């Protein structure tokens, strides 16, 4: 009995010490971010998104110990109600990023080097089967050095506003993932090029080249001079006001790597 008491006392002391350590950490950087960044859920606005009946305001409007830094988006994941089926989210993403039918679109690509972010305007092609993104660049551009040193990237696609109706018809896609910078000698370069090249405008007719030039020929032309960037998305967030008409949240989240 005495032994057990000792163990209990020891456990309590350890817990107290740990709490002390946590408190010290907390002063360095507020755990869960500053409180004033959270919504104070006193009154629910009429345009508030739907959620499961049993949920409380604070389930979404406070730090849950897991995910503070993406709080607004992640709060959506906590409610079944309002979440679109995966297939519908996939379709909406592809529909938004389909370009002129070639799945080629213009994005802002965010990279970072020594904790300093850089956003670059760049065309990517999404492979509709895998949701992998491919871009081709000249060598020696800033973003390539950034991605070679840090694979963590984010992409944003945004529909530009029309007729001052941004909030009515807002449509955007945010991607978080890992980038791999491929040179011509990488085995993956060719696989990537076969997806990317058919979306390129063809070179002007010239006597040394059959018309249209074959993809194989074009791959050899770019192999030495170009770099292909492949981005494998971990999370894709789509904001589409159109979802609301179906009773879903305007924001939906897709994890392409997750098993179906
Ligand atoms: C399922 C998660 C969830 C629950 C439960 C929830 N909210 Fe929210 N709430 C959100 C999200 C997500 C936002 C959107 C943040 C944003 O993008 O503006 C939000 C926004 C708000 C806003 C700000 C709206 C604005 O336009 O500025 C208020 C106020 C609010 N909620 C109050 C409440 C109250 C009160 C309750 C409980 C009765 C509640 N919420 C329950 C997820 C939730």
CSV table of C-alpha atoms and ligand atoms in Angstrom, one decimal:
chain,number,residue,atom,x,y,z
A,1,UNK,CA,0.0,0.0,0.0
A,2,UNK,CA,2.8,2.3,1.0
A,3,UNK,CA,4.6,1.5,-2.2
A,4,UNK,CA,1.6,2.4,-4.3
A,5,UNK,CA,1.3,5.8,-2.5
A,6,UNK,CA,5.0,6.5,-3.3
A,7,UNK,CA,4.4,5.7,-7.0
A,8,UNK,CA,1.3,8.0,-7.0
A,9,UNK,CA,3.3,10.8,-5.5
A,10,UNK,CA,6.1,10.3,-8.0
A,11,UNK,CA,3.6,10.4,-10.9
A,12,UNK,CA,2.1,13.6,-9.5
A,13,UNK,CA,5.5,15.2,-9.2
A,14,UNK,CA,6.4,14.2,-12.8
A,15,UNK,CA,3.1,15.6,-14.1
A,16,UNK,CA,3.6,18.9,-12.3
A,17,UNK,CA,7.1,19.2,-13.7
A,18,UNK,CA,5.8,18.5,-17.2
A,19,UNK,CA,3.1,21.1,-16.7
A,20,UNK,CA,5.8,23.6,-15.7
A,21,UNK,CA,7.8,22.8,-18.8
A,22,UNK,CA,4.7,23.3,-21.0
A,23,UNK,CA,3.9,26.6,-19.3
A,24,UNK,CA,7.5,27.8,-20.0
A,25,UNK,CA,7.1,26.8,-23.7
A,26,UNK,CA,3.8,28.6,-23.9
A,27,UNK,CA,5.3,31.9,-23.0
A,28,UNK,CA,7.7,31.6,-25.9
A,29,UNK,CA,4.9,31.0,-28.4
A,30,UNK,CA,1.3,30.8,-27.5
A,31,UNK,CA,0.1,27.3,-27.9
A,32,UNK,CA,-2.7,27.3,-30.4
A,33,UNK,CA,-1.8,30.8,-31.6
A,34,UNK,CA,-3.1,34.1,-30.1
A,35,UNK,CA,-6.6,33.8,-28.6
A,36,UNK,CA,-7.7,36.9,-30.3
A,37,UNK,CA,-7.5,35.2,-33.7
A,38,UNK,CA,-10.3,32.9,-32.7
A,39,UNK,CA,-14.0,33.7,-33.3
A,40,UNK,CA,-15.8,34.4,-30.0
A,41,UNK,CA,-18.9,32.3,-30.6
A,42,UNK,CA,-21.5,34.4,-28.9
A,43,UNK,CA,-24.1,34.7,-31.7
A,44,UNK,CA,-24.2,32.5,-34.8
A,45,UNK,CA,-24.6,34.7,-37.9
A,46,UNK,CA,-27.4,33.6,-40.4
A,47,UNK,CA,-24.9,32.8,-43.1
A,48,UNK,CA,-23.0,30.3,-40.8
A,49,UNK,CA,-22.3,26.9,-42.4
A,50,UNK,CA,-24.2,23.8,-41.3
A,51,UNK,CA,-22.8,21.3,-38.8
A,52,UNK,CA,-23.9,18.2,-36.9
A,53,UNK,CA,-26.5,18.9,-34.2
A,54,UNK,CA,-24.6,17.5,-31.3
A,55,UNK,CA,-21.6,19.8,-31.9
A,56,UNK,CA,-20.9,22.7,-29.6
A,57,UNK,CA,-19.6,26.1,-30.7
A,58,UNK,CA,-16.3,25.6,-29.0
A,59,UNK,CA,-15.7,22.3,-30.8
A,60,UNK,CA,-14.7,24.5,-33.7
A,61,UNK,CA,-14.0,27.9,-32.2
A,62,UNK,CA,-11.1,27.1,-29.9
A,63,UNK,CA,-7.8,25.4,-30.0
A,64,UNK,CA,-8.3,21.6,-30.1
A,65,UNK,CA,-4.7,20.7,-29.3
A,66,UNK,CA,-4.3,19.3,-32.8
A,67,UNK,CA,-4.6,21.9,-35.5
A,68,UNK,CA,-4.5,25.5,-34.6
A,69,UNK,CA,-2.8,26.9,-37.7
A,70,UNK,CA,-5.4,25.8,-40.1
A,71,UNK,CA,-8.3,26.3,-37.8
A,72,UNK,CA,-10.9,27.8,-40.0
A,73,UNK,CA,-10.6,25.2,-42.8
A,74,UNK,CA,-10.1,22.2,-40.5
A,75,UNK,CA,-13.2,23.1,-38.4
A,76,UNK,CA,-15.2,22.1,-41.5
A,77,UNK,CA,-13.7,18.5,-41.3
A,78,UNK,CA,-15.2,18.1,-37.8
A,79,UNK,CA,-18.8,18.0,-39.0
A,80,UNK,CA,-20.2,15.3,-41.3
A,81,UNK,CA,-23.1,17.5,-42.2
A,82,UNK,CA,-22.0,19.9,-44.9
A,83,UNK,CA,-19.2,17.7,-46.2
A,84,UNK,CA,-19.5,16.8,-49.8
A,85,UNK,CA,-18.8,13.2,-50.9
A,86,UNK,CA,-15.2,12.7,-52.1
A,87,UNK,CA,-16.2,12.1,-55.7
A,88,UNK,CA,-18.0,15.4,-55.9
A,89,UNK,CA,-15.0,17.3,-54.4
A,90,UNK,CA,-12.7,15.6,-57.0
A,91,UNK,CA,-15.1,16.5,-59.8
A,92,UNK,CA,-15.3,20.1,-58.6
A,93,UNK,CA,-11.5,20.4,-58.4
A,94,UNK,CA,-10.9,19.0,-61.8
A,95,UNK,CA,-13.7,21.1,-63.3
A,96,UNK,CA,-12.1,24.2,-61.8
A,97,UNK,CA,-8.6,23.3,-62.9
A,98,UNK,CA,-9.4,21.9,-66.4
A,99,UNK,CA,-8.3,25.1,-68.2
A,100,UNK,CA,-9.3,24.8,-71.9
A,101,UNK,CA,-9.8,21.1,-71.5
A,102,UNK,CA,-6.1,20.4,-71.3
A,103,UNK,CA,-5.9,20.7,-67.5
A,104,UNK,CA,-3.4,23.5,-67.8
A,105,UNK,CA,-3.9,26.6,-65.7
A,106,UNK,CA,-2.1,29.5,-64.2
A,107,UNK,CA,-1.2,29.4,-60.4
A,108,UNK,CA,0.7,31.3,-57.8
A,109,UNK,CA,3.4,28.9,-56.5
A,110,UNK,CA,4.6,29.6,-53.0
A,111,UNK,CA,8.1,28.3,-52.1
A,112,UNK,CA,10.4,29.3,-49.3
A,113,UNK,CA,14.1,29.6,-48.7
A,114,UNK,CA,15.5,30.2,-45.2
A,115,UNK,CA,12.0,31.0,-43.9
A,116,UNK,CA,11.3,33.7,-46.5
A,117,UNK,CA,8.4,32.9,-48.8
A,118,UNK,CA,8.3,33.6,-52.5
A,119,UNK,CA,5.2,33.5,-54.7
A,120,UNK,CA,5.7,32.9,-58.4
A,121,UNK,CA,3.1,33.0,-61.2
A,122,UNK,CA,3.5,29.7,-63.2
A,123,UNK,CA,1.5,27.3,-65.4
A,124,UNK,CA,0.9,23.8,-64.1
A,125,UNK,CA,-0.8,20.9,-65.7
A,126,UNK,CA,-2.8,18.6,-63.4
A,127,UNK,CA,-2.9,14.9,-64.2
A,128,UNK,CA,-6.7,14.2,-63.7
A,129,UNK,CA,-6.0,10.6,-62.8
A,130,UNK,CA,-3.5,11.2,-60.0
A,131,UNK,CA,-4.0,14.9,-59.1
A,132,UNK,CA,-0.2,15.4,-59.5
A,133,UNK,CA,0.9,18.8,-60.9
A,134,UNK,CA,3.6,19.3,-63.5
A,135,UNK,CA,5.4,22.5,-64.6
A,136,UNK,CA,8.3,23.2,-66.9
A,137,UNK,CA,10.8,25.9,-66.3
A,138,UNK,CA,14.0,27.5,-67.6
A,139,UNK,CA,17.0,26.5,-65.6
A,140,UNK,CA,18.4,29.0,-62.9
A,141,UNK,CA,15.2,30.6,-61.8
A,142,UNK,CA,14.7,31.6,-58.2
A,143,UNK,CA,11.9,29.2,-57.4
A,144,UNK,CA,13.9,26.2,-58.5
A,145,UNK,CA,16.7,26.9,-56.0
A,146,UNK,CA,14.1,27.3,-53.3
A,147,UNK,CA,12.4,24.0,-54.1
A,148,UNK,CA,15.7,22.2,-54.4
A,149,UNK,CA,16.4,23.3,-50.8
A,150,UNK,CA,12.9,22.9,-49.4
A,151,UNK,CA,10.3,20.6,-50.9
A,152,UNK,CA,7.3,22.1,-49.0
A,153,UNK,CA,5.2,24.2,-51.4
A,154,UNK,CA,1.8,25.6,-51.8
A,155,UNK,CA,-0.1,26.4,-54.9
A,156,UNK,CA,-3.1,28.7,-55.4
A,157,UNK,CA,-5.5,29.0,-58.3
A,158,UNK,CA,-8.0,31.8,-58.2
A,159,UNK,CA,-10.7,32.9,-60.5
A,160,UNK,CA,-10.3,36.6,-61.1
A,161,UNK,CA,-13.3,38.7,-60.1
A,162,UNK,CA,-16.0,39.5,-62.6
A,163,UNK,CA,-18.5,42.4,-62.3
A,164,UNK,CA,-17.5,43.1,-58.7
A,165,UNK,CA,-19.1,39.8,-57.7
A,166,UNK,CA,-16.1,38.2,-55.8
A,167,UNK,CA,-18.0,37.0,-52.8
A,168,UNK,CA,-21.0,35.8,-54.8
A,169,UNK,CA,-19.1,33.6,-57.1
A,170,UNK,CA,-15.8,33.1,-55.3
A,171,UNK,CA,-13.8,30.2,-56.7
A,172,UNK,CA,-10.4,29.2,-55.7
A,173,UNK,CA,-8.2,26.1,-55.0
A,174,UNK,CA,-5.4,25.9,-52.5
A,175,UNK,CA,-2.9,23.1,-52.6
A,176,UNK,CA,-0.3,22.0,-50.1
A,177,UNK,CA,2.3,19.4,-51.1
A,178,UNK,CA,5.8,18.3,-51.8
A,179,UNK,CA,7.7,19.4,-54.9
A,180,UNK,CA,10.4,17.4,-56.7
A,181,UNK,CA,12.6,19.2,-59.2
A,182,UNK,CA,13.4,16.9,-62.1
A,183,UNK,CA,16.3,17.2,-64.5
A,184,UNK,CA,16.5,15.5,-67.9
A,185,UNK,CA,18.5,12.5,-66.6
A,186,UNK,CA,15.9,11.7,-64.0
A,187,UNK,CA,13.8,8.6,-65.0
A,188,UNK,CA,10.7,10.5,-63.9
A,189,UNK,CA,11.4,13.4,-66.2
A,190,UNK,CA,10.1,11.5,-69.2
A,191,UNK,CA,6.9,10.3,-67.5
A,192,UNK,CA,6.3,13.9,-66.4
A,193,UNK,CA,7.1,15.3,-69.9
A,194,UNK,CA,4.6,12.9,-71.5
A,195,UNK,CA,1.8,14.4,-69.4
A,196,UNK,CA,3.1,18.0,-69.8
A,197,UNK,CA,4.2,18.3,-73.4
A,198,UNK,CA,0.9,17.5,-75.2
A,199,UNK,CA,-0.6,20.6,-73.5
A,200,UNK,CA,2.1,22.9,-75.0
A,201,UNK,CA,1.4,25.0,-78.0
A,202,UNK,CA,3.3,23.3,-80.9
A,203,UNK,CA,6.4,24.9,-82.3
A,204,UNK,CA,6.1,26.8,-85.5
A,205,UNK,CA,6.4,24.7,-88.7
A,206,UNK,CA,10.1,24.4,-89.8
A,207,UNK,CA,11.7,22.2,-92.4
A,208,UNK,CA,13.8,20.1,-90.0
A,209,UNK,CA,10.7,18.9,-88.1
A,210,UNK,CA,7.9,16.6,-89.1
A,211,UNK,CA,4.5,18.2,-88.5
A,212,UNK,CA,3.2,17.8,-85.9
A,213,UNK,CA,6.4,16.9,-84.1
A,214,UNK,CA,6.2,13.7,-82.1
A,215,UNK,CA,6.2,13.8,-78.3
A,216,UNK,CA,9.4,11.7,-78.3
A,217,UNK,CA,11.1,14.3,-80.4
A,218,UNK,CA,9.9,17.1,-78.2
A,219,UNK,CA,11.2,15.4,-75.1
A,220,UNK,CA,14.6,15.1,-76.6
A,221,UNK,CA,14.5,18.8,-77.4
A,222,UNK,CA,13.8,19.9,-73.8
A,223,UNK,CA,15.8,17.2,-72.0
A,224,UNK,CA,19.0,19.2,-71.7
A,225,UNK,CA,17.7,22.7,-71.1
A,226,UNK,CA,14.5,22.5,-69.1
A,227,UNK,CA,13.6,21.5,-65.6
A,228,UNK,CA,10.2,19.8,-64.8
A,229,UNK,CA,8.7,20.4,-61.3
A,230,UNK,CA,6.4,17.7,-60.0
A,231,UNK,CA,4.1,18.6,-57.1
A,232,UNK,CA,2.4,15.8,-55.2
A,233,UNK,CA,-0.5,17.3,-53.3
A,234,UNK,CA,-1.1,16.3,-49.7
A,235,UNK,CA,-4.2,18.5,-49.2
A,236,UNK,CA,-6.4,20.3,-51.7
A,237,UNK,CA,-8.9,22.8,-50.4
A,238,UNK,CA,-11.5,24.1,-52.8
A,239,UNK,CA,-13.7,27.2,-52.1
A,240,UNK,CA,-16.8,27.3,-54.3
A,241,UNK,CA,-19.9,29.1,-53.4
A,242,UNK,CA,-21.8,26.8,-55.7
A,243,UNK,CA,-21.4,24.0,-53.0
A,244,UNK,CA,-23.8,26.0,-50.8
A,245,UNK,CA,-26.7,25.4,-53.1
A,246,UNK,CA,-26.3,21.7,-52.5
A,247,UNK,CA,-26.3,22.2,-48.7
A,248,UNK,CA,-22.6,21.7,-48.4
A,249,UNK,CA,-19.9,24.1,-47.0
A,250,UNK,CA,-18.5,26.4,-49.5
A,251,UNK,CA,-15.1,25.1,-48.5
A,252,UNK,CA,-14.3,21.4,-49.1
A,253,UNK,CA,-11.1,19.4,-48.4
A,254,UNK,CA,-9.6,16.6,-50.4
A,255,UNK,CA,-6.7,14.4,-49.4
A,256,UNK,CA,-5.7,12.8,-52.8
A,257,UNK,CA,-3.3,10.4,-51.2
A,258,UNK,CA,-5.9,8.9,-48.8
A,259,UNK,CA,-7.3,5.5,-49.7
A,260,UNK,CA,-10.8,5.7,-51.3
B,1,LIG,C1,-18.3,22.6,-37.4
B,1,LIG,C2,-17.5,23.7,-36.9
B,1,LIG,C3,-18.2,24.9,-36.3
B,1,LIG,C4,-19.1,24.9,-35.3
B,1,LIG,C5,-19.7,23.8,-34.5
B,1,LIG,C6,-19.5,26.3,-35.1
B,1,LIG,N1,-18.8,27.1,-36.0
B,1,LIG,FE1,-18.9,29.1,-36.2
B,1,LIG,N2,-17.6,29.0,-37.8
B,1,LIG,C7,-17.0,27.9,-38.3
B,1,LIG,C8,-16.2,28.2,-39.4
B,1,LIG,C9,-15.3,27.2,-40.2
B,1,LIG,C10,-16.3,29.6,-39.6
B,1,LIG,C11,-15.7,30.4,-40.7
B,1,LIG,C12,-14.5,31.1,-40.5
B,1,LIG,C13,-14.5,32.0,-41.7
B,1,LIG,O1,-14.0,31.5,-42.7
B,1,LIG,O2,-15.0,33.1,-41.6
B,1,LIG,C14,-17.2,30.1,-38.5
B,1,LIG,C15,-17.5,31.4,-38.4
B,1,LIG,C16,-18.2,31.9,-37.3
B,1,LIG,C17,-18.4,33.3,-37.0
B,1,LIG,C18,-17.9,34.4,-37.8
B,1,LIG,C19,-18.7,34.7,-39.0
B,1,LIG,C20,-18.3,35.9,-39.8
B,1,LIG,O3,-18.8,36.1,-40.8
B,1,LIG,O4,-17.4,36.6,-39.3
B,1,LIG,C21,-19.2,33.3,-35.9
B,1,LIG,C22,-19.6,34.6,-35.1
B,1,LIG,C23,-19.5,32.0,-35.5
B,1,LIG,N3,-18.9,31.1,-36.3
B,1,LIG,C24,-20.2,31.6,-34.4
B,1,LIG,C25,-20.5,30.3,-34.0
B,1,LIG,C26,-21.4,30.0,-32.9
B,1,LIG,C27,-22.2,31.0,-32.0
B,1,LIG,C28,-21.5,28.6,-32.9
B,1,LIG,C29,-22.3,27.7,-32.0
B,1,LIG,C30,-23.7,28.0,-31.8
B,1,LIG,C31,-20.6,28.1,-34.0
B,1,LIG,N4,-20.1,29.2,-34.6
B,1,LIG,C32,-20.4,26.8,-34.2
B,1,LIG,C33,-17.1,26.6,-37.8
B,1,LIG,C34,-18.0,26.2,-36.8
